[in-house]
């Protein structure tokens, strides 16, 4: 045995390493548990370095790009061009600063307006491996972050925390293969499951071909996954088509369209409402206010019954026939054998004593306003 | 081997020479490669195609010329890479172990100081890494990853282009035999 091992020393070591790692893999897959200790060591070793690099980068922001730009300007021309380059550089720097401030402000505003309890976090690194769609953020379990928490931005959902270490957390982006989220479309309220594909876009599955969905429509979280609170924007439908097992829907996640620098970790999620779709706003197009409710033009029903907004067409028809019957002395259900003449015009119902004054509605495109009451004209016979 | 035979067969010494590095190099270089992979693609997204940890594994393996050392270096770098990824531990570990082992085995038969050979080895091992990782992810984890062969070939070429100057830089860190 000993001579065998010494003879095939290389192969033995290779087999030992492979088998050990296969066992490690099998344990993780079978037990659905992570070998946390090794990951904690690795992340704790790398995080301070990543933080340090990030600190240096943000501290000396714009220096290198500025230097390169300045050199290009010198080569190109003399003092004037140099000045222009410097101004451009300054402008660029200020724009970047402004964008950063805007982003931070937007995040802060969103955080204060969101009913969910959130924690701001900054991206400090990406996962290893080509096409990795996981990022490290600078908030960990010591800040209260736990595995399974949602990561969001004002633009939409980002992903979920898949591992929380003391100093950092690993966030799996929604575009990563295997990421899922329950979603609902804004207009037609079609429900589906958003799945990451390992590319820039996601697909929404389990939507029937009969369901109505069009490109450009927004998807929001439905809250069904119990990770993302309901009512958060997810993305817009980029492409939709009919497939064999259901609709093939491709969604561009709104939060990942621009670079991801900061995000909010949802510590305690509160479900919200799905906002109603807005009419496209345009200053050049005049849009009338929504039409008044049909019931306001109709005579009010008898006392004790709901009138106006609550009435359906069937209710109104019933009221009409009831009035015709009453005018001919027939009570439905109480006068067997006698049938009213429904060709006659029904008598008018007593009009309201004081019709409400009409209030003008400002035509505001894009805003859904409640219907204002209009005066009811007396019905002429 | 006598001086006579060394002079008689040019390149024979370079085919058997084992390069040595300072212990710190074995820690700092892989760590830098992994930090690069973790940090740089945040700002330059297209650099995410660079598999620096793999290149470092191949470099150490071919310069050490010992399959056992190559496999151990590969396993260590792979496991570190795994621990910073979202995959279960062992995925990159197994791939890198094999890459290190095979790279060291091949290096025993060739002159690994040759840039053309380094280019070919980098190209081959990048493809091996990608294909084997795909096989493992599919076979062991049941993941349905995409394997775009033309894209992988382009990435392998780009990685090899980067590997050649990188290996020349890393050559400077060798301890010269006296």
PDB file of C-alpha atoms in Angstrom, chain A residues 10-11 13-14 17-18 21-22 24-25 28-29 35 38-39 42-43 46 49-50 53-54 57 123-131 136 170 177 261, chain B residues 35 37-39 42-43 48 51 67-68 71-72 75 79-85 87-94 97-98 101 140-141 144-145 152:
ATOM      1  CA  UNK A  10       0.841  12.818  -7.543  1.00  0.00           C
ATOM      2  CA  UNK A  11      -2.300  11.043  -8.521  1.00  0.00           C
ATOM      3  CA  UNK A  13      -2.813  13.762  -3.790  1.00  0.00           C
ATOM      4  CA  UNK A  14      -4.967  14.885  -6.696  1.00  0.00           C
ATOM      5  CA  UNK A  17      -8.060  16.879  -3.004  1.00  0.00           C
ATOM      6  CA  UNK A  18     -10.849  16.209  -5.474  1.00  0.00           C
ATOM      7  CA  UNK A  21     -13.903  18.919  -2.229  1.00  0.00           C
ATOM      8  CA  UNK A  22     -16.582  16.674  -3.668  1.00  0.00           C
ATOM      9  CA  UNK A  24     -17.605  19.296   0.869  1.00  0.00           C
ATOM     10  CA  UNK A  25     -19.885  20.028  -2.077  1.00  0.00           C
ATOM     11  CA  UNK A  28     -23.531  21.601   1.268  1.00  0.00           C
ATOM     12  CA  UNK A  29     -25.966  20.392  -1.377  1.00  0.00           C
ATOM     13  CA  UNK A  35     -19.658  26.052   5.349  1.00  0.00           C
ATOM     14  CA  UNK A  38     -14.527  29.408   5.698  1.00  0.00           C
ATOM     15  CA  UNK A  39     -16.636  32.097   4.067  1.00  0.00           C
ATOM     16  CA  UNK A  42     -12.434  34.859   3.520  1.00  0.00           C
ATOM     17  CA  UNK A  43     -14.872  37.762   3.610  1.00  0.00           C
ATOM     18  CA  UNK A  46     -10.976  40.640   1.952  1.00  0.00           C
ATOM     19  CA  UNK A  49      -8.852  45.575   1.826  1.00  0.00           C
ATOM     20  CA  UNK A  50     -11.850  46.322  -0.384  1.00  0.00           C
ATOM     21  CA  UNK A  53      -9.364  50.570  -1.810  1.00  0.00           C
ATOM     22  CA  UNK A  54     -12.825  52.117  -1.943  1.00  0.00           C
ATOM     23  CA  UNK A  57     -10.717  55.713  -4.688  1.00  0.00           C
ATOM     24  CA  UNK A 123     -21.411  48.251  -2.706  1.00  0.00           C
ATOM     25  CA  UNK A 124     -17.782  47.397  -1.935  1.00  0.00           C
ATOM     26  CA  UNK A 125     -17.138  44.537  -4.330  1.00  0.00           C
ATOM     27  CA  UNK A 126     -18.500  41.997  -6.729  1.00  0.00           C
ATOM     28  CA  UNK A 127     -18.498  38.212  -6.507  1.00  0.00           C
ATOM     29  CA  UNK A 128     -15.674  36.202  -8.007  1.00  0.00           C
ATOM     30  CA  UNK A 129     -15.977  34.371 -11.293  1.00  0.00           C
ATOM     31  CA  UNK A 130     -16.828  35.689 -14.710  1.00  0.00           C
ATOM     32  CA  UNK A 131     -20.413  36.923 -15.075  1.00  0.00           C
ATOM     33  CA  UNK A 136     -20.739  42.679  -1.450  1.00  0.00           C
ATOM     34  CA  UNK A 170     -23.443  39.132  -0.038  1.00  0.00           C
ATOM     35  CA  UNK A 177     -29.553  32.804 -12.368  1.00  0.00           C
ATOM     36  CA  UNK A 261     -23.503  52.076  -5.932  1.00  0.00           C
TER      37      UNK A 261
ATOM     38  CA  UNK B  35      -9.165  41.328  -5.033  1.00  0.00           C
ATOM     39  CA  UNK B  37     -11.693  40.195  -9.613  1.00  0.00           C
ATOM     40  CA  UNK B  38     -13.827  41.359  -6.701  1.00  0.00           C
ATOM     41  CA  UNK B  39     -13.184  45.052  -7.024  1.00  0.00           C
ATOM     42  CA  UNK B  42     -17.347  47.299 -10.392  1.00  0.00           C
ATOM     43  CA  UNK B  43     -15.871  50.164 -12.373  1.00  0.00           C
ATOM     44  CA  UNK B  48     -14.943  40.790 -15.466  1.00  0.00           C
ATOM     45  CA  UNK B  51      -9.797  35.163 -14.765  1.00  0.00           C
ATOM     46  CA  UNK B  67       1.780  18.366  -9.955  1.00  0.00           C
ATOM     47  CA  UNK B  68       1.220  18.081  -6.204  1.00  0.00           C
ATOM     48  CA  UNK B  71      -2.947  20.919  -7.323  1.00  0.00           C
ATOM     49  CA  UNK B  72      -2.585  22.336  -3.797  1.00  0.00           C
ATOM     50  CA  UNK B  75      -7.265  24.083  -4.559  1.00  0.00           C
ATOM     51  CA  UNK B  79     -11.568  27.590  -2.445  1.00  0.00           C
ATOM     52  CA  UNK B  80     -10.801  31.240  -1.673  1.00  0.00           C
ATOM     53  CA  UNK B  81     -12.545  32.196  -4.897  1.00  0.00           C
ATOM     54  CA  UNK B  82     -15.471  29.972  -3.935  1.00  0.00           C
ATOM     55  CA  UNK B  83     -15.783  31.532  -0.521  1.00  0.00           C
ATOM     56  CA  UNK B  84     -16.245  34.962  -2.132  1.00  0.00           C
ATOM     57  CA  UNK B  85     -18.715  33.753  -4.709  1.00  0.00           C
ATOM     58  CA  UNK B  87     -21.543  29.110  -5.300  1.00  0.00           C
ATOM     59  CA  UNK B  88     -21.149  26.248  -2.870  1.00  0.00           C
ATOM     60  CA  UNK B  89     -17.564  25.752  -1.725  1.00  0.00           C
ATOM     61  CA  UNK B  90     -15.656  23.402  -3.977  1.00  0.00           C
ATOM     62  CA  UNK B  91     -16.896  24.409  -7.406  1.00  0.00           C
ATOM     63  CA  UNK B  92     -13.962  26.620  -8.322  1.00  0.00           C
ATOM     64  CA  UNK B  93     -11.828  24.527  -5.978  1.00  0.00           C
ATOM     65  CA  UNK B  94     -12.177  21.333  -8.019  1.00  0.00           C
ATOM     66  CA  UNK B  97      -7.164  21.842  -8.562  1.00  0.00           C
ATOM     67  CA  UNK B  98      -7.360  20.046 -11.884  1.00  0.00           C
ATOM     68  CA  UNK B 101      -2.351  19.651 -11.611  1.00  0.00           C
ATOM     69  CA  UNK B 140     -23.528  18.438  -9.449  1.00  0.00           C
ATOM     70  CA  UNK B 141     -25.752  21.428  -8.782  1.00  0.00           C
ATOM     71  CA  UNK B 144     -28.712  25.307 -16.291  1.00  0.00           C
ATOM     72  CA  UNK B 145     -25.897  27.711 -17.135  1.00  0.00           C
ATOM     73  CA  UNK B 152     -15.632  31.690 -24.402  1.00  0.00           C
TER      74      UNK B 152
END
